[in-house]
mmCIF file of C-alpha atoms in Angstrom:
data_model
loop_
_atom_site.group_PDB
_atom_site.id
_atom_site.type_symbol
_atom_site.label_atom_id
_atom_site.label_comp_id
_atom_site.label_asym_id
_atom_site.label_seq_id
_atom_site.Cartn_x
_atom_site.Cartn_y
_atom_site.Cartn_z
ATOM 1 C CA MET A 1 75.414 44.123 147.261
ATOM 2 C CA ARG A 2 77.347 43.392 144.083
ATOM 3 C CA LEU A 3 74.681 44.973 141.911
ATOM 4 C CA ALA A 4 74.749 48.022 144.164
ATOM 5 C CA GLY A 5 78.541 48.141 143.748
ATOM 6 C CA LEU A 6 78.243 48.069 139.960
ATOM 7 C CA VAL A 7 75.616 50.808 140.011
ATOM 8 C CA ALA A 8 77.832 52.846 142.344
ATOM 9 C CA LEU A 9 80.819 52.382 140.009
ATOM 10 C CA ILE A 10 78.839 53.568 136.998
ATOM 11 C CA ALA A 11 77.502 56.547 138.957
ATOM 12 C CA ALA A 12 81.000 57.358 140.206
ATOM 13 C CA LEU A 13 82.348 57.365 136.644
ATOM 14 C CA ALA A 14 79.616 59.747 135.543
ATOM 15 C CA ILE A 15 80.118 62.030 138.551
ATOM 16 C CA ALA A 16 83.895 62.021 138.086
ATOM 17 C CA GLY A 17 83.473 63.096 134.476
ATOM 18 C CA TYR A 18 81.324 66.043 135.413
ATOM 19 C CA ALA A 19 83.240 66.960 138.580
ATOM 20 C CA SER A 20 86.595 66.891 136.764
ATOM 21 C CA GLY A 21 85.357 69.494 134.354
ATOM 22 C CA ALA A 22 85.613 67.118 131.397
ATOM 23 C CA ALA A 23 82.029 67.984 130.514
ATOM 24 C CA ALA A 24 82.872 71.712 130.486
ATOM 25 C CA ILE A 25 85.611 71.516 127.839
ATOM 26 C CA THR A 26 84.570 73.448 124.753
ATOM 27 C CA GLY A 27 84.514 72.005 121.269
ATOM 28 C CA ASP A 28 87.211 74.427 120.146
ATOM 29 C CA GLU A 29 89.529 73.321 122.954
ATOM 30 C CA LEU A 30 89.031 69.675 122.065
ATOM 31 C CA ARG A 31 89.529 70.337 118.333
ATOM 32 C CA GLU A 32 92.774 72.218 118.937
ATOM 33 C CA TRP A 33 94.042 69.495 121.239
ATOM 34 C CA VAL A 34 93.226 66.709 118.762
ATOM 35 C CA GLN A 35 94.748 68.554 115.792
ATOM 36 C CA GLY A 36 97.979 69.054 117.750
ATOM 37 C CA PHE A 37 98.722 65.336 117.322
ATOM 38 C CA SER A 38 99.208 65.621 113.543
ATOM 39 C CA ARG A 39 99.194 62.117 111.990
ATOM 40 C CA LEU A 40 98.389 60.507 115.320
ATOM 41 C CA ALA A 41 95.294 62.686 115.709
ATOM 42 C CA PRO A 42 92.817 59.887 114.873
ATOM 43 C CA LEU A 43 94.369 57.602 117.516
ATOM 44 C CA ALA A 44 94.430 60.446 120.032
ATOM 45 C CA PHE A 45 90.783 61.186 119.284
ATOM 46 C CA ILE A 46 89.820 57.539 119.748
ATOM 47 C CA GLY A 47 91.582 57.481 123.125
ATOM 48 C CA LEU A 48 89.975 60.780 124.114
ATOM 49 C CA PHE A 49 86.564 59.534 123.011
ATOM 50 C CA LEU A 50 86.984 56.362 125.052
ATOM 51 C CA ALA A 51 88.079 58.182 128.203
ATOM 52 C CA LEU A 52 85.546 61.010 128.102
ATOM 53 C CA ASN A 53 82.596 58.871 127.055
ATOM 54 C CA THR A 54 83.358 56.330 129.773
ATOM 55 C CA LEU A 55 83.423 59.207 132.265
ATOM 56 C CA GLY A 56 79.987 60.312 131.086
ATOM 57 C CA LEU A 57 80.466 62.877 128.315
ATOM 58 C CA PRO A 58 77.740 62.161 125.745
ATOM 59 C CA ALA A 59 78.768 60.556 122.469
ATOM 60 C CA PRO A 60 76.913 63.136 120.304
ATOM 61 C CA VAL A 61 79.052 65.912 121.801
ATOM 62 C CA LEU A 62 82.230 63.975 121.040
ATOM 63 C CA ALA A 63 80.958 63.081 117.568
ATOM 64 C CA THR A 64 80.425 66.774 116.849
ATOM 65 C CA VAL A 65 84.006 67.467 117.860
ATOM 66 C CA GLY A 66 85.188 64.632 115.613
ATOM 67 C CA GLY A 67 83.403 66.191 112.668
ATOM 68 C CA ALA A 68 84.776 69.635 113.448
ATOM 69 C CA ALA A 69 88.327 68.370 113.984
ATOM 70 C CA PHE A 70 88.596 66.072 110.975
ATOM 71 C CA GLY A 71 86.005 67.284 108.470
ATOM 72 C CA VAL A 72 82.866 65.540 107.309
ATOM 73 C CA PHE A 73 84.185 62.333 105.721
ATOM 74 C CA GLU A 74 87.271 61.650 107.848
ATOM 75 C CA GLY A 75 85.400 62.830 110.956
ATOM 76 C CA ALA A 76 82.588 60.354 110.302
ATOM 77 C CA VAL A 77 85.032 57.474 109.824
ATOM 78 C CA VAL A 78 87.137 58.332 112.874
ATOM 79 C CA THR A 79 84.072 58.953 115.044
ATOM 80 C CA LEU A 80 82.399 55.682 114.053
ATOM 81 C CA LEU A 81 85.624 53.826 114.777
ATOM 82 C CA ALA A 82 85.899 55.603 118.143
ATOM 83 C CA MET A 83 82.300 54.687 118.982
ATOM 84 C CA TRP A 84 82.907 51.058 118.062
ATOM 85 C CA VAL A 85 86.133 50.802 120.102
ATOM 86 C CA THR A 86 84.492 52.564 123.052
ATOM 87 C CA ALA A 87 81.416 50.326 122.978
ATOM 88 C CA CYS A 88 83.568 47.181 122.848
ATOM 89 C CA ILE A 89 85.792 48.255 125.737
ATOM 90 C CA GLN A 90 82.834 49.416 127.840
ATOM 91 C CA PHE A 91 81.098 46.106 127.171
ATOM 92 C CA LEU A 92 84.175 44.164 128.262
ATOM 93 C CA LEU A 93 84.545 46.319 131.385
ATOM 94 C CA ALA A 94 80.921 45.820 132.361
ATOM 95 C CA ARG A 95 81.096 42.116 131.645
ATOM 96 C CA ARG A 96 84.287 41.652 133.678
ATOM 97 C CA LEU A 97 83.125 43.835 136.555
ATOM 98 C CA GLY A 98 79.673 42.422 137.011
ATOM 99 C CA GLY A 99 78.131 40.604 134.069
ATOM 100 C CA GLU A 100 78.065 37.146 135.609
ATOM 101 C CA ARG A 101 77.067 38.491 139.003
ATOM 102 C CA LEU A 102 74.211 40.416 137.457
ATOM 103 C CA ARG A 103 73.121 37.326 135.549
ATOM 104 C CA GLN A 104 73.031 35.352 138.818
ATOM 105 C CA GLN A 105 71.063 38.094 140.581
ATOM 106 C CA LEU A 106 68.522 38.504 137.795
ATOM 107 C CA GLY A 107 68.562 34.943 136.476
ATOM 108 C CA THR A 108 64.826 34.347 136.071
ATOM 109 C CA GLN A 109 64.096 37.852 134.834
ATOM 110 C CA LEU A 110 66.897 37.693 132.281
ATOM 111 C CA GLY A 111 65.789 34.189 131.344
ATOM 112 C CA ARG A 112 62.460 35.585 130.168
ATOM 113 C CA THR A 113 64.089 38.228 127.985
ATOM 114 C CA ALA A 114 66.799 36.010 126.481
ATOM 115 C CA PRO A 115 64.501 34.333 123.902
ATOM 116 C CA LEU A 116 63.172 37.748 122.859
ATOM 117 C CA LEU A 117 66.693 39.089 122.417
ATOM 118 C CA GLU A 118 67.718 36.009 120.451
ATOM 119 C CA ARG A 119 64.743 36.317 118.076
ATOM 120 C CA ARG A 120 64.569 40.092 117.853
ATOM 121 C CA GLY A 121 68.004 41.363 118.818
ATOM 122 C CA ALA A 122 68.156 44.267 116.372
ATOM 123 C CA PRO A 123 64.812 45.813 117.454
ATOM 124 C CA ALA A 124 65.785 45.336 121.107
ATOM 125 C CA VAL A 125 69.080 47.169 120.583
ATOM 126 C CA ALA A 126 67.313 49.903 118.580
ATOM 127 C CA GLY A 127 64.742 50.256 121.370
ATOM 128 C CA GLY A 128 67.520 50.546 123.933
ATOM 129 C CA ARG A 129 69.066 53.332 121.878
ATOM 130 C CA LEU A 130 65.824 55.307 122.101
ATOM 131 C CA LEU A 131 65.850 55.295 125.900
ATOM 132 C CA PRO A 132 66.762 58.654 127.400
ATOM 133 C CA GLY A 133 69.982 58.868 129.336
ATOM 134 C CA PRO A 134 73.717 58.562 128.848
ATOM 135 C CA PHE A 135 74.479 55.809 126.351
ATOM 136 C CA SER A 136 77.689 54.589 127.970
ATOM 137 C CA GLU A 137 76.031 53.997 131.331
ATOM 138 C CA LEU A 138 73.049 52.301 129.657
ATOM 139 C CA ASN A 139 75.412 50.127 127.649
ATOM 140 C CA MET A 140 77.202 49.021 130.790
#
């Protein structure tokens, strides 16, 4: 039941993002909105990235907006920082909302993969990045 609740929460976040129209916002609209914050624009973009990515808007779309809004160099720095902050917060949310419960449910199955992840963590993460689907939901 708890695993089903976590899956439902993740699905609800994705559906809410698309139903709210957040996925239909154009790049120009986002760029204008971010640039309206002047010196606080990078912080506003990081907050926007966190909210929209958590709701299901793909990171590559948001990264494109970051590049368009801030230019190549500053856009890359701000976008990478936004991705890092978003990944950390999403990880903490997933861990708090169901990490231990999921570990209890899948104990033996996770037990078999733990040594592999400990020995070959980087290839495992890289392999996970190649899976199709929304990154934020896969991360959670």
